[in-house]
mmCIF file of C-alpha atoms in Angstrom:
data_model
loop_
_atom_site.group_PDB
_atom_site.id
_atom_site.type_symbol
_atom_site.label_atom_id
_atom_site.label_comp_id
_atom_site.label_asym_id
_atom_site.label_seq_id
_atom_site.Cartn_x
_atom_site.Cartn_y
_atom_site.Cartn_z
ATOM 1 C CA MET A 1497 62.827 -45.336 74.261
ATOM 2 C CA ARG A 1498 62.340 -41.700 73.977
ATOM 3 C CA ASN A 1499 66.283 -40.588 74.171
ATOM 4 C CA HIS A 1500 66.547 -42.965 71.301
ATOM 5 C CA GLY A 1501 64.228 -41.030 69.390
ATOM 6 C CA ARG A 1502 65.826 -37.907 70.466
ATOM 7 C CA CYS A 1503 69.226 -38.985 69.318
ATOM 8 C CA GLU A 1504 67.938 -39.748 65.976
ATOM 9 C CA TYR A 1505 66.509 -36.254 65.872
ATOM 10 C CA LEU A 1506 69.454 -34.797 66.328
ATOM 11 C CA LEU A 1507 71.419 -36.870 64.083
ATOM 12 C CA ARG A 1508 69.546 -36.057 61.587
ATOM 13 C CA THR A 1509 69.230 -32.231 62.396
ATOM 14 C CA ARG A 1510 72.667 -31.160 63.025
ATOM 15 C CA PRO A 1511 75.873 -31.735 60.983
ATOM 16 C CA VAL A 1512 77.697 -34.835 61.345
ATOM 17 C CA GLN A 1513 80.723 -34.361 63.554
ATOM 18 C CA ILE A 1514 83.673 -36.542 64.029
ATOM 19 C CA PHE A 1515 84.374 -37.797 67.306
ATOM 20 C CA ARG A 1516 87.468 -38.330 69.043
ATOM 21 C CA ASP A 1517 87.885 -41.409 71.790
ATOM 22 C CA ALA A 1518 90.156 -41.393 74.638
ATOM 23 C CA ASP A 1519 93.051 -42.562 72.544
ATOM 24 C CA ALA A 1520 92.769 -39.488 70.262
ATOM 25 C CA ASP A 1521 91.861 -41.683 67.471
ATOM 26 C CA VAL A 1522 89.298 -40.453 65.045
ATOM 27 C CA VAL A 1523 86.173 -42.247 65.085
ATOM 28 C CA GLU A 1524 83.185 -41.642 62.893
ATOM 29 C CA PRO A 1525 79.420 -41.956 64.083
ATOM 30 C CA PRO A 1526 78.020 -45.138 63.031
ATOM 31 C CA MET A 1527 75.743 -45.007 60.161
ATOM 32 C CA THR A 1528 72.032 -44.860 61.058
ATOM 33 C CA HIS A 1529 68.896 -45.634 59.251
ATOM 34 C CA THR A 1530 67.900 -41.337 58.741
ATOM 35 C CA THR A 1531 69.890 -41.499 55.271
ATOM 36 C CA ASN A 1532 67.878 -44.493 54.138
ATOM 37 C CA ARG A 1533 64.417 -42.917 55.708
ATOM 38 C CA ARG A 1534 65.292 -39.616 53.705
ATOM 39 C CA SER A 1535 65.422 -41.426 50.208
ATOM 40 C CA GLY A 1536 62.595 -43.433 50.938
ATOM 41 C CA MET A 1537 60.579 -40.184 51.596
ATOM 42 C CA ARG A 1538 61.946 -38.692 48.441
ATOM 43 C CA MET A 1539 61.090 -41.912 46.446
ATOM 44 C CA ARG A 1540 57.613 -41.921 47.998
ATOM 45 C CA THR A 1541 57.235 -38.286 47.401
ATOM 46 C CA SER A 1542 58.194 -38.706 43.917
ATOM 47 C CA ALA A 1543 56.283 -41.736 42.754
ATOM 48 C CA ALA A 1544 53.086 -40.094 44.610
ATOM 49 C CA LEU A 1545 53.883 -36.828 42.174
ATOM 50 C CA SER A 1546 54.261 -39.161 38.853
ATOM 51 C CA GLY A 1547 50.960 -40.681 40.086
ATOM 52 C CA CYS A 1548 49.253 -37.268 40.304
ATOM 53 C CA ILE A 1549 50.322 -36.195 36.991
ATOM 54 C CA ALA A 1550 49.569 -39.603 35.311
ATOM 55 C CA ALA A 1551 45.833 -39.416 36.445
ATOM 56 C CA MET A 1552 45.571 -35.428 35.461
ATOM 57 C CA MET A 1553 46.709 -36.620 32.152
ATOM 58 C CA LEU A 1554 44.355 -39.308 31.641
ATOM 59 C CA ALA A 1555 41.663 -37.087 33.014
ATOM 60 C CA LEU A 1556 42.354 -34.776 30.804
ATOM 61 C CA SER A 1557 42.697 -36.620 27.989
ATOM 62 C CA ALA A 1558 39.247 -38.645 28.818
ATOM 63 C CA SER A 1559 37.240 -35.805 29.386
ATOM 64 C CA PRO A 1560 35.446 -34.153 26.572
ATOM 65 C CA ALA A 1561 36.495 -30.650 26.024
ATOM 66 C CA ALA A 1562 33.822 -27.897 25.281
ATOM 67 C CA GLN A 1563 34.247 -26.303 21.912
ATOM 68 C CA ALA A 1564 35.109 -22.905 23.329
ATOM 69 C CA ASP A 1565 36.147 -20.667 20.547
ATOM 70 C CA ASP A 1566 36.737 -16.930 21.965
ATOM 71 C CA ALA A 1567 36.424 -14.950 18.613
ATOM 72 C CA ASP A 1568 32.988 -16.960 18.167
ATOM 73 C CA VAL A 1569 31.739 -15.805 21.679
ATOM 74 C CA ILE A 1570 33.064 -12.314 20.957
ATOM 75 C CA ARG A 1571 31.366 -12.343 17.873
ATOM 76 C CA GLN A 1572 27.730 -13.758 18.923
ATOM 77 C CA ALA A 1573 28.147 -11.311 22.047
ATOM 78 C CA HIS A 1574 28.549 -7.933 19.651
ATOM 79 C CA ASP A 1575 25.661 -9.779 17.720
ATOM 80 C CA VAL A 1576 23.231 -9.523 20.849
ATOM 81 C CA GLY A 1577 24.278 -5.831 21.587
ATOM 82 C CA ILE A 1578 27.225 -5.841 24.112
ATOM 83 C CA ALA A 1579 29.584 -3.447 23.145
ATOM 84 C CA ASN A 1580 32.118 -3.857 26.011
ATOM 85 C CA SER A 1581 35.727 -4.892 25.367
ATOM 86 C CA ASP A 1582 36.620 -8.443 24.188
ATOM 87 C CA VAL A 1583 38.246 -9.205 27.758
ATOM 88 C CA ASN A 1584 35.236 -7.919 29.391
ATOM 89 C CA ILE A 1585 33.113 -10.316 27.263
ATOM 90 C CA ILE A 1586 35.244 -13.277 27.903
ATOM 91 C CA SER A 1587 35.500 -12.672 31.559
ATOM 92 C CA ALA A 1588 31.966 -12.518 31.964
ATOM 93 C CA GLY A 1589 31.285 -15.310 29.917
ATOM 94 C CA ARG A 1590 33.081 -17.670 31.854
ATOM 95 C CA SER A 1591 32.083 -16.391 35.054
ATOM 96 C CA VAL A 1592 28.590 -17.559 34.123
ATOM 97 C CA CYS A 1593 29.920 -21.177 33.969
ATOM 98 C CA TYR A 1594 31.869 -20.592 37.091
ATOM 99 C CA VAL A 1595 28.520 -19.420 38.972
ATOM 100 C CA LEU A 1596 26.762 -22.367 37.580
ATOM 101 C CA ARG A 1597 29.253 -24.975 38.675
ATOM 102 C CA LEU A 1598 29.146 -23.523 42.073
ATOM 103 C CA GLY A 1599 25.266 -24.460 41.843
ATOM 104 C CA ASN A 1600 24.477 -21.102 44.374
ATOM 105 C CA ARG A 1601 22.746 -18.843 41.951
ATOM 106 C CA PRO A 1602 19.718 -19.290 39.723
ATOM 107 C CA PRO A 1603 19.974 -18.402 36.053
ATOM 108 C CA ASP A 1604 17.792 -15.499 36.365
ATOM 109 C CA GLU A 1605 20.038 -14.195 38.941
ATOM 110 C CA ILE A 1606 23.082 -15.062 36.882
ATOM 111 C CA SER A 1607 21.421 -13.203 33.549
ATOM 112 C CA GLY A 1608 20.314 -10.330 36.225
ATOM 113 C CA LYS A 1609 24.080 -9.660 37.107
ATOM 114 C CA ILE A 1610 25.264 -9.609 33.475
ATOM 115 C CA ALA A 1611 22.603 -6.956 32.562
ATOM 116 C CA ARG A 1612 23.302 -4.933 35.422
ATOM 117 C CA THR A 1613 27.011 -5.200 34.448
ATOM 118 C CA PHE A 1614 27.001 -4.781 30.702
ATOM 119 C CA VAL A 1615 23.644 -2.297 31.099
ATOM 120 C CA ILE A 1616 21.802 -4.366 28.488
ATOM 121 C CA SER A 1617 18.118 -5.700 28.773
ATOM 122 C CA GLN A 1618 17.241 -8.759 30.470
ATOM 123 C CA ASP A 1619 16.614 -10.693 27.307
ATOM 124 C CA GLN A 1620 20.121 -9.696 25.942
ATOM 125 C CA ALA A 1621 21.630 -10.979 29.122
ATOM 126 C CA ARG A 1622 19.999 -14.236 29.148
ATOM 127 C CA GLN A 1623 21.048 -14.622 25.301
ATOM 128 C CA PHE A 1624 24.680 -13.725 26.310
ATOM 129 C CA SER A 1625 24.470 -16.396 29.171
ATOM 130 C CA LEU A 1626 23.036 -19.053 26.626
ATOM 131 C CA VAL A 1627 25.994 -18.395 24.112
ATOM 132 C CA SER A 1628 28.421 -18.667 26.862
ATOM 133 C CA ALA A 1629 27.041 -21.696 28.536
ATOM 134 C CA ASN A 1630 27.092 -23.369 24.961
ATOM 135 C CA GLU A 1631 30.680 -22.332 24.395
ATOM 136 C CA TRP A 1632 31.975 -23.099 27.908
ATOM 137 C CA CYS A 1633 30.022 -25.108 29.658
ATOM 138 C CA PRO A 1634 27.155 -26.957 27.280
ATOM 139 C CA GLN A 1635 25.930 -29.125 30.176
ATOM 140 C CA TRP A 1636 23.885 -26.207 31.540
ATOM 141 C CA SER A 1637 22.914 -24.372 28.455
ATOM 142 C CA GLY A 1638 19.342 -25.930 28.749
ATOM 143 C CA LEU A 1639 18.967 -23.654 31.886
ATOM 144 C CA PHE A 1640 19.106 -20.261 29.621
ATOM 145 C CA ALA A 1641 17.015 -21.492 26.548
ATOM 146 C CA ASP A 1642 13.549 -20.162 25.881
#
């Protein structure tokens, strides 16, 4: 039984060779089910991939999108008193939601990190965190409210 499995392995991994019998007639090796096994695996992989894509499309269409407008966040950040570049403002704002999603930092610690990064007051950092949460993760915006 083990040798049979080994033969199948060799047939699958080595190029098919033409064997000659004792009479010097050309004899091709018998067809094995490895070809069907490969096409079946491709079919299952294709079906699984299609299923994953369909599930992602369904999830994306069903989930409510946050009304994130980068220009609005940048404007509100400048109103709060943050004078950093637009890229830094957006990156910091999205990192607020990322850390909240991880759930391993309290809101005061997140605002403190923003205050140290932008060299602003704790209140300005809290306001910026609130703006960011309102735009990118409204489910947590209440954590930074007064």
